[in-house]
Coordinates of C-alpha atoms in Angstrom, one line a residue:
Chain A
E1 CA 24.9 7.6 -3.9
M2 CA 22.6 5.0 -2.4
Q3 CA 19.4 4.4 -4.4
L4 CA 16.4 2.1 -4.3
V5 CA 14.6 1.2 -7.5
E6 CA 11.3 -0.6 -7.5
S7 CA 9.8 -2.6 -10.3
G8 CA 7.1 -5.2 -11.0
G9 CA 3.9 -3.1 -10.6
G10 CA 1.1 -3.3 -13.1
V11 CA -2.6 -3.8 -13.5
V12 CA -4.1 -7.1 -12.2
Q13 CA -7.6 -8.4 -11.6
P14 CA -8.9 -9.0 -8.1
G15 CA -7.7 -12.3 -6.8
G16 CA -4.5 -12.1 -8.9
S17 CA -0.9 -12.0 -8.0
L18 CA 2.1 -9.7 -8.5
R19 CA 5.7 -9.8 -7.3
L20 CA 7.4 -6.5 -6.6
S21 CA 11.2 -6.1 -6.6
C22 CA 13.5 -3.5 -5.1
A23 CA 17.1 -3.2 -6.3
A24 CA 19.5 -1.4 -4.0
S25 CA 22.6 0.3 -5.4
G26 CA 25.4 2.5 -4.3
F27 CA 25.5 0.9 -0.8
A28 CA 29.2 -0.2 -1.0
G29 CA 30.4 3.1 -2.3
S30 CA 28.7 4.9 0.6
G31 CA 30.2 2.6 3.2
F32 CA 27.0 0.7 3.9
T33 CA 26.4 -3.1 3.6
F34 CA 22.9 -4.0 2.4
D35 CA 22.4 -6.9 4.8
N36 CA 23.0 -4.6 7.8
Y37 CA 19.7 -2.9 7.3
A38 CA 16.0 -3.8 7.7
M39 CA 13.9 -3.1 4.6
Y40 CA 10.3 -2.1 4.4
W41 CA 7.4 -1.7 1.9
V42 CA 5.1 1.3 2.4
R43 CA 2.2 2.0 0.1
Q44 CA 0.1 5.0 -0.7
A45 CA -3.4 4.8 -2.3
P46 CA -4.2 7.5 -4.8
G47 CA -4.8 10.8 -3.0
E48 CA -4.4 9.1 0.4
G49 CA -1.8 8.9 3.2
L50 CA 1.1 6.5 3.8
E51 CA 0.5 2.9 5.0
W52 CA 3.2 0.6 6.2
V53 CA 3.0 -2.9 4.6
S54 CA 6.0 -5.0 5.8
L55 CA 9.3 -5.2 7.5
I56 CA 12.1 -7.7 6.9
S57 CA 15.3 -7.8 9.0
G58 CA 18.8 -7.6 7.5
N59 CA 19.3 -11.4 7.5
G60 CA 15.7 -12.1 6.5
D61 CA 14.9 -14.1 9.6
T62 CA 12.3 -11.7 11.0
T63 CA 9.3 -10.4 9.2
Y64 CA 6.3 -8.3 10.2
Y65 CA 3.2 -7.4 8.2
A66 CA 0.3 -5.0 8.5
D67 CA -3.0 -6.7 9.5
S68 CA -4.5 -5.7 6.1
V69 CA -2.0 -7.9 4.1
K70 CA -1.2 -10.6 6.6
G71 CA -1.6 -14.1 5.0
R72 CA -1.7 -12.7 1.5
F73 CA 1.7 -10.9 1.1
T74 CA 5.2 -12.3 1.7
V75 CA 8.3 -10.3 1.9
S76 CA 11.8 -11.7 1.2
R77 CA 15.3 -10.5 0.3
D78 CA 18.4 -11.7 -1.5
N79 CA 21.4 -10.1 0.1
Y80 CA 23.8 -11.4 -2.6
K81 CA 21.7 -9.4 -5.1
N82 CA 21.1 -6.4 -2.9
S83 CA 17.4 -7.0 -3.5
H84 CA 14.1 -7.0 -1.6
Y85 CA 10.8 -8.5 -2.8
L86 CA 7.1 -8.5 -2.1
Q87 CA 5.0 -11.4 -3.3
M88 CA 1.4 -10.2 -3.3
N89 CA -1.4 -12.8 -3.7
S90 CA -5.2 -12.7 -3.5
L91 CA -5.1 -9.0 -4.5
R92 CA -8.0 -6.8 -3.6
T93 CA -9.1 -3.5 -5.1
E94 CA -8.1 -1.8 -1.8
D95 CA -4.5 -2.9 -2.5
T96 CA -4.3 -0.4 -5.3
G97 CA -1.5 2.2 -4.8
L98 CA 2.0 3.3 -5.2
Y99 CA 4.4 0.9 -3.4
Y100 CA 7.6 2.3 -2.0
C101 CA 10.7 0.3 -1.1
V102 CA 12.3 1.8 2.0
K103 CA 15.5 1.4 4.0
S104 CA 15.9 1.6 7.8
Y105 CA 18.0 4.4 9.3
S106 CA 19.9 2.2 11.8
R107 CA 22.0 -0.9 11.5
G108 CA 20.4 -4.0 12.9
W109 CA 16.6 -3.9 13.1
F110 CA 13.9 -2.8 15.5
L111 CA 10.4 -1.6 15.3
G112 CA 10.1 2.1 15.4
D113 CA 13.3 2.9 13.4
A114 CA 13.2 5.8 11.0
F115 CA 12.9 5.3 7.3
D116 CA 15.8 7.2 5.7
L117 CA 15.9 6.2 2.1
W118 CA 12.9 5.7 -0.2
G119 CA 12.6 4.6 -3.8
Q120 CA 10.3 6.4 -6.3
G121 CA 7.7 3.6 -6.1
T122 CA 6.0 1.2 -8.4
M123 CA 2.2 1.5 -9.1
V124 CA -0.1 -1.4 -8.5
T125 CA -3.7 -1.3 -9.8
V126 CA -6.2 -4.0 -8.9
S127 CA -9.2 -3.7 -11.1
S128 CA -11.6 -5.8 -13.0
Chain B
S1 CA -4.6 -0.4 17.1
Y2 CA -2.6 2.7 17.8
D3 CA -3.8 5.9 16.1
L4 CA -1.8 9.0 15.3
T5 CA -3.9 12.1 14.6
Q6 CA -2.7 15.1 12.7
P7 CA -4.6 18.3 11.6
L8 CA -5.7 18.0 8.0
S9 CA -4.1 21.3 7.0
V10 CA -1.9 24.1 8.4
S11 CA -1.4 27.5 6.8
V12 CA 1.6 29.7 7.5
A13 CA 2.7 33.1 6.2
L14 CA 6.0 33.2 4.4
G15 CA 8.8 33.6 7.0
Q16 CA 6.6 32.7 9.9
T17 CA 6.5 29.6 12.1
A18 CA 4.4 26.5 11.4
R19 CA 3.7 23.9 14.0
I20 CA 2.3 20.5 13.0
T21 CA 1.0 18.3 15.7
C22 CA 0.8 14.5 16.0
G23 CA -1.4 13.2 18.7
G24 CA -1.3 9.7 20.2
D25 CA -1.8 8.0 23.6
N26 CA 1.4 8.6 25.6
I27 CA 3.3 9.3 22.4
G28 CA 6.0 11.0 24.5
N29 CA 7.2 7.5 25.5
R30 CA 7.9 6.6 21.8
A31 CA 10.4 7.7 19.2
V32 CA 8.6 9.8 16.5
H33 CA 9.9 10.5 13.0
W34 CA 8.7 13.1 10.5
Y35 CA 8.6 12.9 6.7
Q36 CA 8.0 15.6 4.1
Q37 CA 6.3 14.6 0.8
K38 CA 6.0 17.0 -2.1
P39 CA 3.5 16.3 -5.0
G40 CA 4.7 13.5 -7.2
Q41 CA 7.7 12.8 -5.1
A42 CA 8.7 10.1 -2.5
P43 CA 8.7 11.1 1.2
V44 CA 11.9 12.5 2.7
L45 CA 12.9 12.0 6.3
V46 CA 13.2 15.5 8.0
I47 CA 13.3 14.6 11.7
Y48 CA 14.2 11.3 13.4
R49 CA 13.9 10.2 17.0
N50 CA 11.8 13.2 18.0
S51 CA 14.2 16.0 17.4
N52 CA 17.2 15.0 15.3
R53 CA 17.8 16.3 11.8
P54 CA 19.3 14.1 9.1
S55 CA 22.2 15.6 7.2
G56 CA 21.0 18.0 4.5
I57 CA 17.8 19.0 6.2
P58 CA 17.7 22.8 7.0
G59 CA 18.0 24.0 10.6
R60 CA 14.5 25.6 10.4
F61 CA 13.0 22.1 10.9
S62 CA 12.9 21.0 14.5
G63 CA 10.9 18.5 16.5
S64 CA 9.7 17.8 20.1
N65 CA 7.7 15.1 21.8
S66 CA 6.0 15.0 25.2
G67 CA 2.9 13.7 26.8
N68 CA 0.3 12.9 24.2
T69 CA 1.7 15.2 21.4
A70 CA 4.7 15.3 19.1
T71 CA 5.3 18.5 17.2
L72 CA 7.2 19.4 14.0
T73 CA 8.1 23.0 13.9
I74 CA 9.1 24.9 10.7
S75 CA 10.7 28.2 11.7
G76 CA 10.8 30.8 9.0
A77 CA 8.8 28.8 6.5
Q78 CA 9.8 29.0 2.9
A79 CA 7.7 28.5 -0.2
G80 CA 9.6 25.3 -0.9
D81 CA 8.3 23.9 2.4
E82 CA 4.8 23.5 1.0
A83 CA 4.1 19.8 1.2
D84 CA 2.4 17.0 3.1
Y85 CA 4.0 16.0 6.4
Y86 CA 3.6 12.6 8.2
C87 CA 4.5 11.5 11.6
H88 CA 5.6 7.9 12.3
T89 CA 6.1 5.7 15.3
W90 CA 5.4 2.1 16.2
D91 CA 3.1 0.0 18.4
S92 CA 3.3 -3.7 19.3
T93 CA 4.3 -5.3 16.0
T94 CA 3.4 -2.6 13.5
E95 CA 4.7 0.7 12.2
V96 CA 2.2 3.5 12.3
F97 CA 1.9 6.7 10.2
G98 CA -0.1 9.7 11.1
T99 CA -3.0 10.9 9.0
G100 CA -0.9 13.6 7.3
T101 CA -1.0 17.4 7.3
K102 CA -0.9 19.6 4.2
V103 CA 1.2 22.7 4.9
S104 CA 0.4 25.8 2.8
V105 CA 2.8 28.7 2.8
L106 CA 0.9 32.0 2.0

């Protein structure tokens, strides 16, 4: 069974940094290859709705970011480790939330694809 | 920016039909996806590309998209369908989520 597991969340002061990780498992057993799929980060502030954060293509060559994090967050992936990362710098209180790692539905990548596999999330709290 | 507007809440009697709308400028020209999120859980994809159901999603969930409104329909709502529902599409270089709708089954 395919699974995404996030880690790296925690409490950090404004202006600080955190690096989130997402480990994918069960892809080979399900007939999927990790590097065939775009990966995303989506966040949810406490009691609020979903907010897309970033996209990275299967080979890592293409990335997109929400305007709210552009220039502060950097997404990357290591296909040999079936892993996906989010480096978050210059954190603000409004970055507080549950960060989900998400897989694209389709092979290849394109904007507007469905998100068909979600992790359980890792909590980030930015507070002084 | 591209905004997707959903009603804050929808109530439906057990066994009846609930319709959740997602409004956006010419949204009928875009592929729309829908997610169900129960309290304390991660979202689950229930409809992709306007009207397609992933495997494992019950047939009572259906979707449509035309003009300025996409709609998720739950036919014969069950108590277990109580959840928040989000629509999703894209614009320019960003993915966009709707504001979310809380569905209550009475």
